Amino acid sequence: VLFRSTAQYMDYLYYGYALNGYGRSQDAIAQFNKAIELSAGKVDISSQISDAYMRIKKFDEAAMYYQKYMAGKKDDNNKVYDTYHLGYIWWQKAVSDTTLAKADKIATLKKAADVFHQLSVLEPDNYIGYYWEAKANTLMDEDY
């Protein structure tokens, strides 16, 4: 039996999955980045990196990698879910990051509201976009 002596992107990808599953997200991100280098443009890895950043509450990085994931997709499959997920990343930053200044929190909520508004455009008969946009707008209201 012959074994390959060089690592392939899948090796790094699955090692990243394992590390992320064990809560070692920072180590997982390093493995996912190696996988990207070797993968010749597999966009789904960017989604995994985004998820790892979410686990360690680095929301700006999570959003950046999720936007890369969305931009790299060759089809519109799951566009509604992808749009919702991006808005949810911004939402999580706004409600979870206690270090945000008031202006930064409002700017982040505005990003979330804008993304959730896109859901209303994509599926105007679905309440999800309207609901989440309203939640974000409510938190921006000082009289709330």
PDB file of C-alpha atoms in Angstrom, residues 28 31 35 49 51 55 65 84 89 91-92 98 118 124:
ATOM      1  CA  ALA A  28      -8.961  25.601  13.658  1.00  0.00           C
ATOM      2  CA  GLN A  31      -5.855  24.886   9.685  1.00  0.00           C
ATOM      3  CA  ALA A  35      -6.732  24.350   3.535  1.00  0.00           C
ATOM      4  CA  ILE A  49     -13.553  30.018   9.055  1.00  0.00           C
ATOM      5  CA  ASP A  51     -18.081  29.892  12.005  1.00  0.00           C
ATOM      6  CA  ARG A  55     -17.285  30.871  18.287  1.00  0.00           C
ATOM      7  CA  TYR A  65     -15.107  35.461   5.739  1.00  0.00           C
ATOM      8  CA  TYR A  84     -29.890  35.817   7.009  1.00  0.00           C
ATOM      9  CA  ILE A  89     -23.391  37.811  12.519  1.00  0.00           C
ATOM     10  CA  TRP A  91     -26.748  41.184  15.088  1.00  0.00           C
ATOM     11  CA  GLN A  92     -24.631  39.011  17.376  1.00  0.00           C
ATOM     12  CA  THR A  98     -20.057  44.801  25.480  1.00  0.00           C
ATOM     13  CA  GLN A 118     -32.326  42.288   1.757  1.00  0.00           C
ATOM     14  CA  PRO A 124     -41.285  39.579   0.292  1.00  0.00           C
TER      15      PRO A 124
END
